Each structure stands twice: as structure tokens, then as C-alpha cells.
């Protein structure tokens, strides 16, 4: 018994030690503070406009996009949450909407001359994981004799129509289907509320309806892949290839590119993007962020992170079908990883500007790349 207790104690100490090493917050020297780029030397927006490239950042609040610095760097923006179902719909039964936040975001962005990416029309996790809204609870609340599949199908169709009508001529590119794959596994479709009640055709039906409602739109399927050589990446490519071969009106693929636990190489990224361009599709990096902690072994992690972002922009510029790179945030004040701090120990600090809006090395490095 004594040996068992000693063994258990040793195991607990060992596990605690490993967790401490893996999870303890780290801090790096902010050498970039002594080498801030002069605003007048920032030409990213100007150069991006010149070559028809979209460089963007998502923002939580419309006011984030309404400032001189944002306007010198970005020519595109994605509302982080404002266009999502849970942010606009007030009542699922009466289909009552409140567009005050989404309209403000779109109007302010367009007044600043920014392209607005529409994100996202149909996303299973928004209901199943974020409960925003919980569509399964809504379905369960319907009268016993209600046809749940029909009600959900009608909700999805009505929502797509309402959003496309509302932002017709203002948003030209939509993430129609977001994250169709299960987060884990080898690339199976996620058993989300839409798959459960509507079957696989929820994907093609959404694209077909959106295209019928507005043939001028660029319709994207958007997915988070941790790497571009594994089974999930191959499965995602196979899904898109199948949909395209069936004549589903998909025009573009969004690779979110959240680098969470390791950093996928720019070379593998470029190669994967080229696969989609061979299908005749547009490609965009739609939600770029790479946690600073992933660069902890570099001489200067901030510079290494900035070089990585420059190399991802470079990879996109080398693929003619890649039309844009969007970071999933503007500055480190608003970082989604903090909502899952247990999974993403500090430092995350993933964006081009720090929490005090000071430029990090990536800005100068991307600026230099675009001036070539
Ligand atoms: O604004 C409310 C606030 O009033 C309230 O007090 C608080 C607590 O309930 O919630 C706040 O809303 C939260 C919102 O973020 C703004 O912080 C929502 O609950 C929360 O669900 C929402 O999370 C967003 C998440 O998508 C779900 O929509 C994250 O900000 C956003 O970064 C994240 O973005 C996703 C992409 O859409 C798809 N790809 C993955 C990416 C990261 O998860």
C-alpha cells in the first residue's frame, strides 16, 4: 500500500510538473517598442489596392475599423460576430431581426472604403457549441406534431434570403458554410444540428439558394485546419472537389489558418491553396492568427511571429487564385483565445498591433513584402 501511495504521489508530482512547464505563462522582451514604424511609411493598404489584394482584419466592434491606422493597413474587414445568426435574430419563431449592430459595422466599414466579408450564414457550432442560438433547444420546443426538419430548413432558407437581401450590393463575398467538418477525427462531416435534421444536402442547398438569390456573390466554404497535409485537410479537399463536380455553386475556399498548437509551414499552405486553384476556385486565408507562444524558442518570438505572417502573405501572393489574407483580430486587446485560457496558455498576443495599439514586427515585415 505504501509503495502504491509513493507511486501515486510521484505520478501526481510528475504530471503537475509537466503541466506547469506546458501551461505556465511566459513573457518575452518587447524589443519592437524601440523600433516603431512611422505611420507615413505604412503602405500596405496602398500596395494591396494597387495589386487587387485584400489584406484584412476582423473586429468585434465597428468602431475598431474607423481609425486612420486601420485605414492605412487594411482594405478588408470581417465582422467577428455581428453578422452571425445569434447576433441578428431576436425570435426564431417570428423570424424577428435586429440589424442595428450589423448595419453599423457594414456602414462604417464601407464608409472607410473597406471590403466586408460576410461571416457566416450556416455554422453548426454556433448552435451546438456556442448556443447562439441553440437551434436544437428551439426544435425541441416546437409542438409535438411539428415537422422539425421542415421548420429548420425553412429557418435556414429564410435566414439566407434575409441576410442576402439586407446586404445586397454591400457584401459581395459570404462564408455560406462555416466549418462543415468535425473538429476531431479524419475529416468526417460534423454531426451538427443541420446534418442531424437536414442531412448532408444542407451544404449544397445553402450554396444553391444563395446563388439563386444573388448570382453576383462569391460564395465561400470556410474551414479551420491545423495542417494542410493530414487526413482532415485531404477530406476537406475531397468534400470541396465533390461539391464542385456536382455543380454546386461554390466560388471560393476560406482557410481560417488559426495556428493553435503548432505552426503549419508557408510552403505547405501555398501547396494546399494551389490544389483549390486547380479546381477553378478562389482561395483566401480568412482568420489568420498564430499564438505568440508557438514562437517561444525563437531568438525574438515577436519577430518570428511577424516573419511567419509575412511568409503567409507571401504564400498567398504566389498563388494567383489567392485573393486575400485576413487576420482574425486587429489588436491584442481583443483575443478570442482568452475565452479558452485553459487550452491556450499565455502569451497568445496573435495580432499585428499589441494591446496598446503599438505595431509589432509583422507590420513592417508585411509592409516591406508588399513594397517589392
Ligand atoms: O457580447 C456578449 C456580451 O455582452 C456577453 O456579456 C458575453 C457573455 O455571454 O458574450 C458576449 O458575446 C460573445 C462574443 O464572442 C463577443 O465576445 C459570445 O458569447 C461568444 O460566443 C462569441 O464568441 C465568438 C465565437 O466565434 C462564436 O461566435 C468569438 O468572439 C469569435 O472570435 C469566434 O470566431 C470563430 C469564427 O467565427 C469561426 N472560426 C473560429 C473562430 C474562433 O472560434
Coordinates of C-alpha atoms and ligand atoms in Angstrom, one line a residue:
X1 CA 0.0 0.0 0.0
X2 CA 2.9 2.3 1.0
X3 CA 4.5 1.8 -2.4
X4 CA 1.3 2.5 -4.2
X5 CA 0.9 5.8 -2.4
X6 CA 4.5 6.7 -3.1
X7 CA 4.0 5.8 -6.8
X8 CA 0.8 7.8 -6.9
X9 CA 2.5 10.8 -5.3
X10 CA 5.3 10.6 -7.8
X11 CA 2.9 10.4 -10.7
X12 CA 1.0 13.5 -9.4
X13 CA 4.2 15.5 -9.0
X14 CA 5.4 14.5 -12.5
X15 CA 2.1 15.4 -14.1
X16 CA 1.9 18.7 -12.2
X17 CA 5.5 19.5 -13.3
X18 CA 4.7 18.7 -17.0
X19 CA 1.5 20.8 -16.8
X20 CA 3.4 23.7 -15.2
X21 CA 6.0 23.7 -17.9
X22 CA 3.4 23.4 -20.7
X23 CA 0.9 25.9 -19.2
X24 CA 2.8 28.5 -17.2
X25 CA 2.5 32.0 -18.7
X26 CA 5.6 33.1 -20.5
X27 CA 6.8 36.7 -21.1
X28 CA 9.1 37.9 -23.9
X29 CA 11.1 41.1 -24.3
X30 CA 9.2 43.6 -26.3
X31 CA 12.1 44.8 -28.4
X32 CA 9.7 46.1 -31.1
X33 CA 8.8 49.0 -28.9
X34 CA 12.1 50.7 -29.7
X35 CA 11.6 50.3 -33.5
X36 CA 8.1 51.5 -34.3
X37 CA 7.4 52.2 -38.0
X38 CA 6.4 55.8 -38.8
X39 CA 2.8 55.8 -39.9
X40 CA 3.6 57.6 -43.1
X41 CA 5.8 54.7 -44.1
X42 CA 2.9 52.2 -43.9
X43 CA 1.9 51.5 -47.5
X44 CA 0.2 48.1 -47.0
X45 CA -3.2 49.4 -47.9
X46 CA -2.0 51.4 -50.9
X47 CA 0.1 48.5 -52.3
X48 CA -2.7 46.0 -51.7
X49 CA -5.2 48.2 -53.6
X50 CA -2.7 48.6 -56.4
X51 CA -2.4 44.8 -57.0
X52 CA -6.0 43.9 -56.2
X53 CA -5.1 42.0 -53.0
X54 CA -7.2 42.1 -49.9
X55 CA -5.5 42.4 -46.6
X56 CA -7.9 42.4 -43.7
X57 CA -8.7 42.1 -40.0
X58 CA -11.8 41.1 -38.2
X59 CA -13.1 43.3 -35.5
X60 CA -15.6 42.9 -32.7
X61 CA -16.8 46.5 -32.7
X62 CA -17.5 48.6 -35.8
X63 CA -15.5 51.5 -34.2
X64 CA -12.4 49.4 -34.4
X65 CA -12.3 49.8 -38.1
X66 CA -12.9 53.6 -38.1
X67 CA -9.5 55.0 -37.5
X68 CA -6.6 56.2 -39.5
X69 CA -4.2 53.4 -38.6
X70 CA -6.7 50.7 -39.7
X71 CA -7.3 52.6 -42.9
X72 CA -3.5 52.7 -43.7
X73 CA -3.1 49.0 -43.2
X74 CA -6.3 47.1 -44.2
X75 CA -8.6 47.3 -47.2
X76 CA -10.9 44.5 -46.0
X77 CA -12.7 43.6 -42.8
X78 CA -14.8 40.8 -41.4
X79 CA -17.2 41.4 -38.6
X80 CA -16.1 38.9 -35.9
X81 CA -19.7 38.2 -34.7
X82 CA -22.0 41.0 -36.0
X83 CA -23.4 39.0 -39.0
X84 CA -23.8 35.7 -37.2
X85 CA -27.3 34.3 -36.6
X86 CA -27.2 34.8 -32.9
X87 CA -26.2 38.4 -33.3
X88 CA -29.1 39.4 -35.6
X89 CA -32.1 37.2 -34.9
X90 CA -34.3 38.1 -32.0
X91 CA -37.0 35.4 -32.3
X92 CA -36.7 32.2 -34.2
X93 CA -40.5 31.6 -34.3
X94 CA -41.4 35.0 -35.6
X95 CA -38.1 35.5 -37.5
X96 CA -37.7 38.9 -36.0
X97 CA -34.3 40.5 -36.6
X98 CA -32.3 43.4 -35.1
X99 CA -29.7 44.7 -37.6
X100 CA -28.5 47.7 -35.5
X101 CA -25.1 46.3 -34.8
X102 CA -24.5 44.6 -38.1
X103 CA -25.7 47.6 -40.1
X104 CA -23.5 49.9 -38.1
X105 CA -20.5 47.7 -38.8
X106 CA -21.1 47.3 -42.5
X107 CA -21.9 51.1 -42.9
X108 CA -18.8 52.2 -41.0
X109 CA -16.6 49.8 -42.9
X110 CA -17.9 50.8 -46.3
X111 CA -17.6 54.5 -45.4
X112 CA -13.9 53.7 -44.7
X113 CA -13.7 52.1 -48.2
X114 CA -13.3 48.6 -46.8
X115 CA -14.4 45.4 -48.4
X116 CA -16.7 43.5 -46.0
X117 CA -16.5 39.7 -45.9
X118 CA -19.9 38.2 -44.8
X119 CA -19.3 35.7 -42.0
X120 CA -21.2 33.3 -41.7
X121 CA -24.6 32.1 -42.9
X122 CA -24.7 28.5 -41.8
X123 CA -22.5 27.3 -38.9
X124 CA -23.3 24.2 -36.8
X125 CA -21.0 25.0 -33.9
X126 CA -22.7 28.4 -33.4
X127 CA -25.8 26.5 -32.3
X128 CA -24.3 23.3 -30.9
X129 CA -21.3 24.7 -29.0
X130 CA -22.0 28.4 -28.6
X131 CA -25.8 28.2 -28.2
X132 CA -26.1 31.4 -30.2
X133 CA -28.9 30.4 -30.7
X134 CA -29.3 26.8 -29.6
X135 CA -31.4 25.5 -32.5
X136 CA -31.8 22.0 -31.0
X137 CA -33.5 23.5 -28.0
X138 CA -35.7 25.6 -30.3
X139 CA -36.6 22.5 -32.4
X140 CA -37.4 20.5 -29.2
X141 CA -39.7 23.3 -28.1
X142 CA -41.9 23.0 -31.2
X143 CA -45.3 21.3 -31.0
X144 CA -45.1 17.6 -30.9
X145 CA -46.6 17.3 -34.4
X146 CA -44.3 19.9 -35.9
X147 CA -42.1 18.7 -38.8
X148 CA -38.7 19.7 -37.3
X149 CA -36.7 19.1 -40.5
X150 CA -39.1 21.3 -42.5
X151 CA -39.0 24.0 -39.8
X152 CA -35.2 24.0 -39.7
X153 CA -35.0 24.0 -43.4
X154 CA -37.4 26.9 -43.7
X155 CA -35.4 28.8 -41.0
X156 CA -32.1 28.3 -42.9
X157 CA -33.6 29.4 -46.2
X158 CA -35.3 32.4 -44.7
X159 CA -32.2 33.5 -42.9
X160 CA -30.1 33.2 -46.0
X161 CA -32.6 35.2 -48.0
X162 CA -33.0 37.9 -45.3
X163 CA -29.2 38.4 -45.0
X164 CA -28.5 38.5 -48.7
X165 CA -31.4 40.9 -49.3
X166 CA -30.3 43.1 -46.4
X167 CA -26.7 43.4 -47.6
X168 CA -27.2 43.2 -51.3
X169 CA -24.6 45.4 -53.0
X170 CA -22.7 45.9 -49.7
X171 CA -21.3 42.4 -49.1
X172 CA -20.0 40.6 -52.2
X173 CA -18.4 37.6 -50.5
X174 CA -20.1 35.3 -47.9
X175 CA -18.9 32.4 -45.8
X176 CA -22.0 30.4 -46.7
X177 CA -21.0 27.2 -44.9
X178 CA -18.6 27.5 -41.9
X179 CA -16.7 24.5 -40.5
X180 CA -18.6 21.6 -42.0
X181 CA -16.0 19.1 -40.7
X182 CA -16.0 17.6 -37.2
X183 CA -13.2 19.3 -35.2
X184 CA -11.5 16.0 -34.4
X185 CA -11.2 12.8 -36.4
X186 CA -10.1 12.2 -40.0
X187 CA -12.4 14.7 -41.8
X188 CA -15.9 13.4 -41.3
X189 CA -18.7 15.8 -41.5
X190 CA -19.7 17.3 -38.2
X191 CA -22.8 15.8 -36.7
X192 CA -24.2 19.3 -36.2
X193 CA -27.8 20.3 -35.9
X194 CA -28.1 20.8 -39.7
X195 CA -26.6 17.4 -40.6
X196 CA -28.8 15.7 -37.9
X197 CA -32.1 17.2 -39.3
X198 CA -31.4 18.0 -42.9
X199 CA -28.7 15.6 -44.0
X200 CA -25.6 16.3 -46.0
X201 CA -27.5 18.3 -48.5
X202 CA -27.8 21.2 -46.1
X203 CA -24.4 22.2 -47.5
X204 CA -25.2 22.1 -51.3
X205 CA -28.7 23.5 -50.6
X206 CA -27.3 26.6 -48.9
X207 CA -25.0 27.3 -51.8
X208 CA -27.7 26.7 -54.4
X209 CA -30.1 29.1 -52.6
X210 CA -27.6 31.8 -52.1
X211 CA -26.5 31.7 -55.7
X212 CA -30.1 31.7 -56.9
X213 CA -30.8 34.8 -54.7
X214 CA -27.8 36.7 -55.9
X215 CA -25.6 35.2 -58.7
X216 CA -23.2 38.1 -58.3
X217 CA -22.0 36.9 -54.9
X218 CA -18.7 35.0 -54.3
X219 CA -19.8 32.1 -52.2
X220 CA -17.2 30.5 -49.9
X221 CA -16.9 27.4 -47.8
X222 CA -14.7 28.2 -44.8
X223 CA -12.8 25.6 -42.6
X224 CA -10.3 25.5 -39.8
X225 CA -7.5 23.0 -40.5
X226 CA -4.5 22.7 -38.2
X227 CA -2.3 21.5 -41.0
X228 CA -2.6 21.0 -44.8
X229 CA -1.1 17.5 -45.2
X230 CA -3.2 15.5 -42.8
X231 CA -6.4 13.4 -43.2
X232 CA -8.7 16.3 -42.3
X233 CA -7.1 18.5 -45.0
X234 CA -7.4 15.8 -47.6
X235 CA -11.0 15.1 -46.6
X236 CA -11.9 18.8 -46.8
X237 CA -10.3 19.0 -50.3
X238 CA -12.3 15.9 -51.3
X239 CA -15.5 17.4 -50.0
X240 CA -15.0 20.6 -52.0
X241 CA -13.9 18.6 -55.1
X242 CA -17.1 16.6 -54.8
X243 CA -19.3 19.6 -54.4
X244 CA -17.7 21.4 -57.4
X245 CA -18.0 18.2 -59.5
X246 CA -21.7 18.1 -58.7
X247 CA -22.1 21.7 -60.0
X248 CA -22.7 23.2 -56.5
X249 CA -22.1 27.0 -57.0
X250 CA -19.1 27.3 -54.7
X251 CA -16.7 30.1 -55.8
X252 CA -14.1 30.2 -53.0
X253 CA -12.5 28.3 -50.2
X254 CA -11.7 30.1 -46.9
X255 CA -8.7 28.6 -45.0
X256 CA -9.1 30.0 -41.5
X257 CA -5.5 29.3 -40.5
X258 CA -5.8 29.5 -36.7
X259 CA -2.3 28.3 -35.6
X260 CA -3.1 26.9 -32.2
X261 CA -0.7 24.2 -31.2
X262 CA 1.9 24.3 -33.9
X263 CA 2.7 26.3 -37.0
X264 CA 1.9 25.0 -40.5
X265 CA 4.6 25.9 -42.9
X266 CA 4.0 28.6 -45.6
X267 CA 5.2 26.1 -48.2
X268 CA 2.5 23.5 -47.2
X269 CA 0.0 26.4 -47.1
X270 CA 0.9 27.5 -50.6
X271 CA 0.8 24.0 -52.0
X272 CA -2.7 23.4 -50.5
X273 CA -4.0 26.7 -51.8
X274 CA -2.8 25.7 -55.3
X275 CA -4.9 22.5 -55.1
X276 CA -8.0 24.5 -54.9
X277 CA -7.0 26.9 -57.6
X278 CA -6.7 23.9 -59.9
X279 CA -10.5 23.4 -59.2
X280 CA -11.0 26.9 -60.5
X281 CA -11.7 28.3 -57.1
X282 CA -10.7 31.5 -55.3
X283 CA -8.8 31.0 -52.0
X284 CA -8.4 33.3 -49.0
X285 CA -6.8 33.0 -45.6
X286 CA -9.8 34.1 -43.7
X287 CA -9.0 34.0 -39.9
X288 CA -5.2 34.1 -39.5
X289 CA -3.7 34.1 -36.1
X290 CA -0.6 32.3 -34.7
X291 CA -0.2 32.3 -30.9
X292 CA 3.0 34.0 -29.8
X293 CA 3.7 31.1 -27.5
X294 CA 4.3 28.9 -30.6
X295 CA 7.4 31.0 -31.3
X296 CA 8.8 30.8 -27.8
X297 CA 12.1 29.1 -28.9
X298 CA 12.9 31.8 -31.4
X299 CA 15.6 34.5 -30.7
X300 CA 12.8 37.1 -30.7
X301 CA 9.4 35.5 -30.7
X302 CA 7.7 38.7 -31.8
X303 CA 10.0 38.9 -34.9
X304 CA 9.5 35.2 -35.6
X305 CA 5.7 35.7 -35.4
X306 CA 5.9 38.7 -37.8
X307 CA 8.1 36.8 -40.2
X308 CA 5.6 34.0 -40.2
X309 CA 2.7 36.4 -41.1
X310 CA 4.8 37.9 -43.8
X311 CA 5.5 34.4 -45.2
X312 CA 1.8 33.5 -45.2
X313 CA 1.0 36.7 -47.1
X314 CA 3.9 35.8 -49.5
X315 CA 2.5 32.3 -50.0
X316 CA -0.9 33.8 -50.9
X317 CA 0.7 36.3 -53.3
X318 CA 2.4 33.4 -55.0
X319 CA -0.9 31.7 -55.8
X320 CA -2.9 33.6 -58.4
X321 CA -6.2 32.3 -57.0
X322 CA -5.4 33.6 -53.5
X323 CA -7.0 37.0 -53.3
X324 CA -6.7 37.8 -49.6
X325 CA -5.4 37.3 -46.1
X326 CA -7.5 38.3 -43.1
X327 CA -6.3 38.3 -39.5
X328 CA -8.9 37.2 -37.0
X329 CA -8.3 40.4 -35.0
X330 CA -6.9 43.9 -35.2
X331 CA -5.0 44.2 -31.9
X332 CA -4.2 42.1 -28.9
X333 CA -6.8 43.8 -26.7
X334 CA -9.5 41.5 -28.2
X335 CA -8.2 38.0 -28.4
X336 CA -10.7 35.1 -28.6
X337 CA -8.2 32.6 -27.1
X338 CA -8.8 34.2 -23.7
X339 CA -12.3 32.6 -23.7
X340 CA -10.4 29.2 -23.6
X341 CA -7.4 30.2 -21.5
X342 CA -7.1 26.7 -20.1
X343 CA -6.4 25.5 -23.6
X344 CA -4.4 28.4 -24.8
X345 CA -1.9 29.5 -22.1
X346 CA -0.3 32.9 -22.5
X347 CA 1.1 34.6 -24.3
X348 CA -1.3 34.4 -27.3
X349 CA -0.9 38.1 -28.5
X350 CA -1.7 37.0 -32.0
X351 CA -2.3 40.2 -34.0
X352 CA -0.3 42.9 -35.7
X353 CA -0.9 45.5 -33.0
X354 CA -0.4 45.0 -29.3
X355 CA -2.9 45.7 -26.6
X356 CA -1.9 49.4 -26.7
X357 CA -2.2 49.5 -30.5
X358 CA 1.5 49.6 -30.9
X359 CA 2.8 48.0 -34.1
X360 CA 4.5 44.6 -33.8
X361 CA 7.2 43.4 -36.2
X362 CA 4.8 41.8 -38.6
X363 CA 3.5 45.2 -39.8
X364 CA 6.9 46.3 -41.0
X365 CA 7.7 42.9 -42.5
X366 CA 4.4 42.7 -44.4
X367 CA 4.9 46.4 -45.5
X368 CA 8.3 45.5 -46.9
X369 CA 7.0 42.4 -48.7
X370 CA 4.2 44.4 -50.4
X371 CA 6.5 47.1 -51.5
X372 CA 8.6 44.6 -53.5
Ligands
LIG1 O1 -21.1 40.4 -26.4 C1 -21.5 39.4 -25.4 C2 -21.5 40.0 -24.0 O2 -22.5 41.1 -24.0 C3 -21.8 39.0 -23.0 O3 -21.8 39.5 -21.7 C4 -20.8 37.8 -23.2 C5 -21.1 36.7 -22.2 O4 -22.2 35.9 -22.6 O5 -21.0 37.2 -24.5 C6 -20.6 38.2 -25.5 O6 -20.7 37.7 -26.8 C7 -19.7 36.7 -27.1 C8 -19.0 37.2 -28.3 O7 -18.0 36.2 -28.7 C9 -18.2 38.5 -28.1 O8 -17.2 38.3 -27.1 C10 -20.3 35.4 -27.3 O9 -20.9 34.9 -26.1 C11 -19.3 34.4 -27.8 O10 -19.9 33.2 -28.2 C12 -18.6 35.0 -29.1 O11 -17.5 34.1 -29.4 C13 -17.1 34.2 -30.8 C14 -17.2 32.8 -31.4 O12 -16.6 32.8 -32.7 C15 -18.6 32.3 -31.5 O13 -19.3 33.1 -32.3 C16 -15.7 34.8 -30.8 O14 -15.7 36.1 -30.4 C17 -15.1 34.7 -32.2 O15 -13.7 35.0 -32.2 C18 -15.2 33.2 -32.7 O16 -14.7 33.3 -34.1 C19 -14.7 32.0 -34.7 C20 -15.2 32.2 -36.2 O17 -16.5 32.8 -36.2 C21 -15.2 30.9 -36.9 N1 -13.9 30.3 -36.8 C22 -13.3 30.1 -35.5 C23 -13.3 31.4 -34.7 C24 -12.7 31.3 -33.3 O18 -13.5 30.5 -32.6

